Amino acid sequence: MLKIGDDRIEVIDKKTGKLLDAYGEEIKSLDNGRSQYIVYREKENDFGILRLYTIFETQEENGNKEIGKVVGKYWDIMSRSGWYIENQHVVTISTTGNFPTTEIETGGTVTIVKNRVYRDINSLFLKKNYEFIRKNIDLRYRYSLY
């Protein structure tokens, strides 16, 4: 089932009601026919909500809009729940091979980490032990102006 909002599309499992995937966009007008787009794909899991963002600028001339350049790309954890980003890699390409273009593809890998502290009850001095839980996440999406 799809839920469509002004700036967000959610893919929800009909049987469980669980959010499977989400995509969003925010568009800001700049000047001289230029706009800035912030688009993302979102994944929800036991670590919370993770988003892969792309920020790019468009130029519109004579009714034709094109993506001129990518100005940023990054991962973010929307619900902290003790997890943090350790490594992130993101690449955005033009699907036509060069810029300006009307379609881009963004893909990335991120390692998220959670520190867990526990006390060793077998130790004479109740020392603290630390454990690191790591998860690798891969996401990819395409965005087209038309």
PDB file of C-alpha atoms in Angstrom:
ATOM      1  CA  MET A   1       0.000   0.000   0.000  1.00  0.00           C
ATOM      2  CA  LEU A   2       1.270   3.487  -0.843  1.00  0.00           C
ATOM      3  CA  LYS A   3       0.606   6.567   1.267  1.00  0.00           C
ATOM      4  CA  ILE A   4       1.317   9.725  -0.692  1.00  0.00           C
ATOM      5  CA  GLY A   5       1.817  13.096   0.947  1.00  0.00           C
ATOM      6  CA  ASP A   6       2.978  16.421  -0.428  1.00  0.00           C
ATOM      7  CA  ASP A   7       6.617  15.589   0.016  1.00  0.00           C
ATOM      8  CA  ARG A   8       6.739  11.949   1.153  1.00  0.00           C
ATOM      9  CA  ILE A   9       5.757   8.527  -0.177  1.00  0.00           C
ATOM     10  CA  GLU A  10       5.493   5.582   2.222  1.00  0.00           C
ATOM     11  CA  VAL A  11       5.377   1.902   1.280  1.00  0.00           C
ATOM     12  CA  ILE A  12       3.483   0.008   3.990  1.00  0.00           C
ATOM     13  CA  ASP A  13       2.938  -3.752   4.388  1.00  0.00           C
ATOM     14  CA  LYS A  14      -0.831  -4.357   4.092  1.00  0.00           C
ATOM     15  CA  LYS A  15      -0.861  -7.282   6.522  1.00  0.00           C
ATOM     16  CA  THR A  16       1.328  -5.903   9.299  1.00  0.00           C
ATOM     17  CA  GLY A  17       0.981  -2.155   8.804  1.00  0.00           C
ATOM     18  CA  LYS A  18       4.771  -1.913   9.056  1.00  0.00           C
ATOM     19  CA  LEU A  19       6.598   0.831   7.159  1.00  0.00           C
ATOM     20  CA  LEU A  20       8.767  -0.914   4.551  1.00  0.00           C
ATOM     21  CA  ASP A  21      10.238   2.052   2.720  1.00  0.00           C
ATOM     22  CA  ALA A  22       9.824   5.819   2.438  1.00  0.00           C
ATOM     23  CA  TYR A  23      10.942   8.494   0.000  1.00  0.00           C
ATOM     24  CA  GLY A  24      10.774  12.243   0.507  1.00  0.00           C
ATOM     25  CA  GLU A  25      11.645  15.564  -1.062  1.00  0.00           C
ATOM     26  CA  GLU A  26      11.820  19.217  -0.140  1.00  0.00           C
ATOM     27  CA  ILE A  27      12.110  21.908  -2.814  1.00  0.00           C
ATOM     28  CA  LYS A  28      13.421  25.414  -2.120  1.00  0.00           C
ATOM     29  CA  SER A  29      13.297  28.224  -4.669  1.00  0.00           C
ATOM     30  CA  LEU A  30      16.598  30.028  -5.155  1.00  0.00           C
ATOM     31  CA  ASP A  31      17.011  32.735  -7.804  1.00  0.00           C
ATOM     32  CA  ASN A  32      17.062  33.071 -11.605  1.00  0.00           C
ATOM     33  CA  GLY A  33      15.000  29.926 -12.228  1.00  0.00           C
ATOM     34  CA  ARG A  34      17.124  27.804  -9.904  1.00  0.00           C
ATOM     35  CA  SER A  35      15.808  25.484  -7.186  1.00  0.00           C
ATOM     36  CA  GLN A  36      17.419  23.334  -4.522  1.00  0.00           C
ATOM     37  CA  TYR A  37      16.081  19.817  -3.973  1.00  0.00           C
ATOM     38  CA  ILE A  38      16.671  17.731  -0.864  1.00  0.00           C
ATOM     39  CA  VAL A  39      15.607  14.129  -1.530  1.00  0.00           C
ATOM     40  CA  TYR A  40      15.980  11.002   0.593  1.00  0.00           C
ATOM     41  CA  ARG A  41      15.226   7.341   0.976  1.00  0.00           C
ATOM     42  CA  GLU A  42      14.425   6.132   4.471  1.00  0.00           C
ATOM     43  CA  LYS A  43      14.761   2.719   6.117  1.00  0.00           C
ATOM     44  CA  GLU A  44      13.338   1.777   9.490  1.00  0.00           C
ATOM     45  CA  ASN A  45      14.689  -1.138  11.509  1.00  0.00           C
ATOM     46  CA  ASP A  46      15.560  -2.084  15.086  1.00  0.00           C
ATOM     47  CA  PHE A  47      18.157   0.716  15.035  1.00  0.00           C
ATOM     48  CA  GLY A  48      15.488   3.322  14.328  1.00  0.00           C
ATOM     49  CA  ILE A  49      15.158   5.437  11.188  1.00  0.00           C
ATOM     50  CA  LEU A  50      18.069   5.914   8.787  1.00  0.00           C
ATOM     51  CA  ARG A  51      18.006   8.272   5.783  1.00  0.00           C
ATOM     52  CA  LEU A  52      20.217   8.600   2.709  1.00  0.00           C
ATOM     53  CA  TYR A  53      20.081  12.206   1.443  1.00  0.00           C
ATOM     54  CA  THR A  54      20.991  13.895  -1.842  1.00  0.00           C
ATOM     55  CA  ILE A  55      20.986  17.682  -2.273  1.00  0.00           C
ATOM     56  CA  PHE A  56      21.104  19.088  -5.792  1.00  0.00           C
ATOM     57  CA  GLU A  57      20.322  22.244  -7.745  1.00  0.00           C
ATOM     58  CA  THR A  58      18.147  22.546 -10.830  1.00  0.00           C
ATOM     59  CA  GLN A  59      17.966  25.199 -13.514  1.00  0.00           C
ATOM     60  CA  GLU A  60      14.819  25.891 -15.539  1.00  0.00           C
ATOM     61  CA  GLU A  61      14.956  27.581 -18.934  1.00  0.00           C
ATOM     62  CA  ASN A  62      12.163  27.731 -21.529  1.00  0.00           C
ATOM     63  CA  GLY A  63      10.074  25.273 -19.508  1.00  0.00           C
ATOM     64  CA  ASN A  64      12.850  22.649 -19.380  1.00  0.00           C
ATOM     65  CA  LYS A  65      14.237  21.744 -15.972  1.00  0.00           C
ATOM     66  CA  GLU A  66      17.606  20.033 -15.515  1.00  0.00           C
ATOM     67  CA  ILE A  67      19.780  18.950 -12.601  1.00  0.00           C
ATOM     68  CA  GLY A  68      22.905  21.077 -12.868  1.00  0.00           C
ATOM     69  CA  LYS A  69      24.976  19.902  -9.924  1.00  0.00           C
ATOM     70  CA  VAL A  70      24.940  17.819  -6.756  1.00  0.00           C
ATOM     71  CA  VAL A  71      25.846  19.938  -3.740  1.00  0.00           C
ATOM     72  CA  GLY A  72      25.678  17.297  -1.005  1.00  0.00           C
ATOM     73  CA  LYS A  73      25.016  13.679  -0.116  1.00  0.00           C
ATOM     74  CA  TYR A  74      25.053  12.035   3.311  1.00  0.00           C
ATOM     75  CA  TRP A  75      23.496   9.576   5.787  1.00  0.00           C
ATOM     76  CA  ASP A  76      21.610  10.563   8.952  1.00  0.00           C
ATOM     77  CA  ILE A  77      19.969   8.679  11.814  1.00  0.00           C
ATOM     78  CA  MET A  78      16.607  10.296  12.495  1.00  0.00           C
ATOM     79  CA  SER A  79      15.833   8.448  15.744  1.00  0.00           C
ATOM     80  CA  ARG A  80      19.024   8.167  17.754  1.00  0.00           C
ATOM     81  CA  SER A  81      18.193   5.276  20.116  1.00  0.00           C
ATOM     82  CA  GLY A  82      21.885   4.976  21.013  1.00  0.00           C
ATOM     83  CA  TRP A  83      23.104   4.277  17.467  1.00  0.00           C
ATOM     84  CA  TYR A  84      25.587   6.508  15.662  1.00  0.00           C
ATOM     85  CA  ILE A  85      27.256   6.599  12.250  1.00  0.00           C
ATOM     86  CA  GLU A  86      30.827   5.320  12.139  1.00  0.00           C
ATOM     87  CA  ASN A  87      31.566   5.154   8.402  1.00  0.00           C
ATOM     88  CA  GLN A  88      29.586   6.505   5.504  1.00  0.00           C
ATOM     89  CA  HIS A  89      30.138   6.327   1.778  1.00  0.00           C
ATOM     90  CA  VAL A  90      27.767   7.908  -0.746  1.00  0.00           C
ATOM     91  CA  VAL A  91      28.002   8.416  -4.494  1.00  0.00           C
ATOM     92  CA  THR A  92      25.574  10.212  -6.806  1.00  0.00           C
ATOM     93  CA  ILE A  93      25.800   9.848 -10.578  1.00  0.00           C
ATOM     94  CA  SER A  94      23.931  11.143 -13.581  1.00  0.00           C
ATOM     95  CA  THR A  95      22.108   8.243 -15.239  1.00  0.00           C
ATOM     96  CA  THR A  96      22.868   9.829 -18.624  1.00  0.00           C
ATOM     97  CA  GLY A  97      26.590   9.932 -17.871  1.00  0.00           C
ATOM     98  CA  ASN A  98      27.052  13.677 -17.392  1.00  0.00           C
ATOM     99  CA  PHE A  99      25.535  16.875 -16.021  1.00  0.00           C
ATOM    100  CA  PRO A 100      23.188  18.605 -16.672  1.00  0.00           C
ATOM    101  CA  THR A 101      20.741  15.697 -16.552  1.00  0.00           C
ATOM    102  CA  THR A 102      17.131  14.951 -15.670  1.00  0.00           C
ATOM    103  CA  GLU A 103      17.810  11.822 -13.581  1.00  0.00           C
ATOM    104  CA  ILE A 104      20.326  10.886 -10.889  1.00  0.00           C
ATOM    105  CA  GLU A 105      21.084   7.739  -8.926  1.00  0.00           C
ATOM    106  CA  THR A 106      22.384   7.811  -5.357  1.00  0.00           C
ATOM    107  CA  GLY A 107      23.790   4.785  -3.574  1.00  0.00           C
ATOM    108  CA  GLY A 108      25.665   4.312  -0.371  1.00  0.00           C
ATOM    109  CA  THR A 109      26.895   2.126   2.443  1.00  0.00           C
ATOM    110  CA  VAL A 110      26.992   3.067   6.092  1.00  0.00           C
ATOM    111  CA  THR A 111      28.142   1.371   9.287  1.00  0.00           C
ATOM    112  CA  ILE A 112      26.063   2.202  12.322  1.00  0.00           C
ATOM    113  CA  VAL A 113      27.333   1.427  15.804  1.00  0.00           C
ATOM    114  CA  LYS A 114      25.882   1.107  19.277  1.00  0.00           C
ATOM    115  CA  ASN A 115      27.976   0.879  22.430  1.00  0.00           C
ATOM    116  CA  ARG A 116      26.643  -1.404  25.105  1.00  0.00           C
ATOM    117  CA  VAL A 117      28.047  -1.219  28.612  1.00  0.00           C
ATOM    118  CA  TYR A 118      27.519  -4.058  31.041  1.00  0.00           C
ATOM    119  CA  ARG A 119      28.946  -5.072  34.397  1.00  0.00           C
ATOM    120  CA  ASP A 120      30.874  -8.310  34.750  1.00  0.00           C
ATOM    121  CA  ILE A 121      29.240 -10.000  37.736  1.00  0.00           C
ATOM    122  CA  ASN A 122      32.018 -12.609  37.880  1.00  0.00           C
ATOM    123  CA  SER A 123      34.634  -9.921  38.459  1.00  0.00           C
ATOM    124  CA  LEU A 124      35.733  -9.140  42.003  1.00  0.00           C
ATOM    125  CA  PHE A 125      35.612  -5.371  41.366  1.00  0.00           C
ATOM    126  CA  LEU A 126      32.432  -5.165  39.230  1.00  0.00           C
ATOM    127  CA  LYS A 127      34.355  -3.789  36.266  1.00  0.00           C
ATOM    128  CA  LYS A 128      32.543  -2.371  33.261  1.00  0.00           C
ATOM    129  CA  ASN A 129      32.775  -4.169  29.952  1.00  0.00           C
ATOM    130  CA  TYR A 130      32.037  -2.561  26.607  1.00  0.00           C
ATOM    131  CA  GLU A 131      30.564  -4.201  23.577  1.00  0.00           C
ATOM    132  CA  PHE A 132      30.174  -2.626  20.142  1.00  0.00           C
ATOM    133  CA  ILE A 133      27.311  -3.698  17.920  1.00  0.00           C
ATOM    134  CA  ARG A 134      27.821  -2.842  14.248  1.00  0.00           C
ATOM    135  CA  LYS A 135      25.433  -3.058  11.316  1.00  0.00           C
ATOM    136  CA  ASN A 136      26.192  -2.363   7.676  1.00  0.00           C
ATOM    137  CA  ILE A 137      23.363  -0.847   5.641  1.00  0.00           C
ATOM    138  CA  ASP A 138      23.185  -0.396   1.857  1.00  0.00           C
ATOM    139  CA  LEU A 139      20.600   1.808   0.137  1.00  0.00           C
ATOM    140  CA  ARG A 140      20.143   3.083  -3.390  1.00  0.00           C
ATOM    141  CA  TYR A 141      17.551   5.128  -5.243  1.00  0.00           C
ATOM    142  CA  ARG A 142      16.909   6.992  -8.486  1.00  0.00           C
ATOM    143  CA  TYR A 143      15.327  10.408  -8.755  1.00  0.00           C
ATOM    144  CA  SER A 144      13.905  11.777 -11.988  1.00  0.00           C
ATOM    145  CA  LEU A 145      12.548  15.266 -12.609  1.00  0.00           C
ATOM    146  CA  TYR A 146      10.008  13.876 -15.110  1.00  0.00           C
TER     147      TYR A 146
END
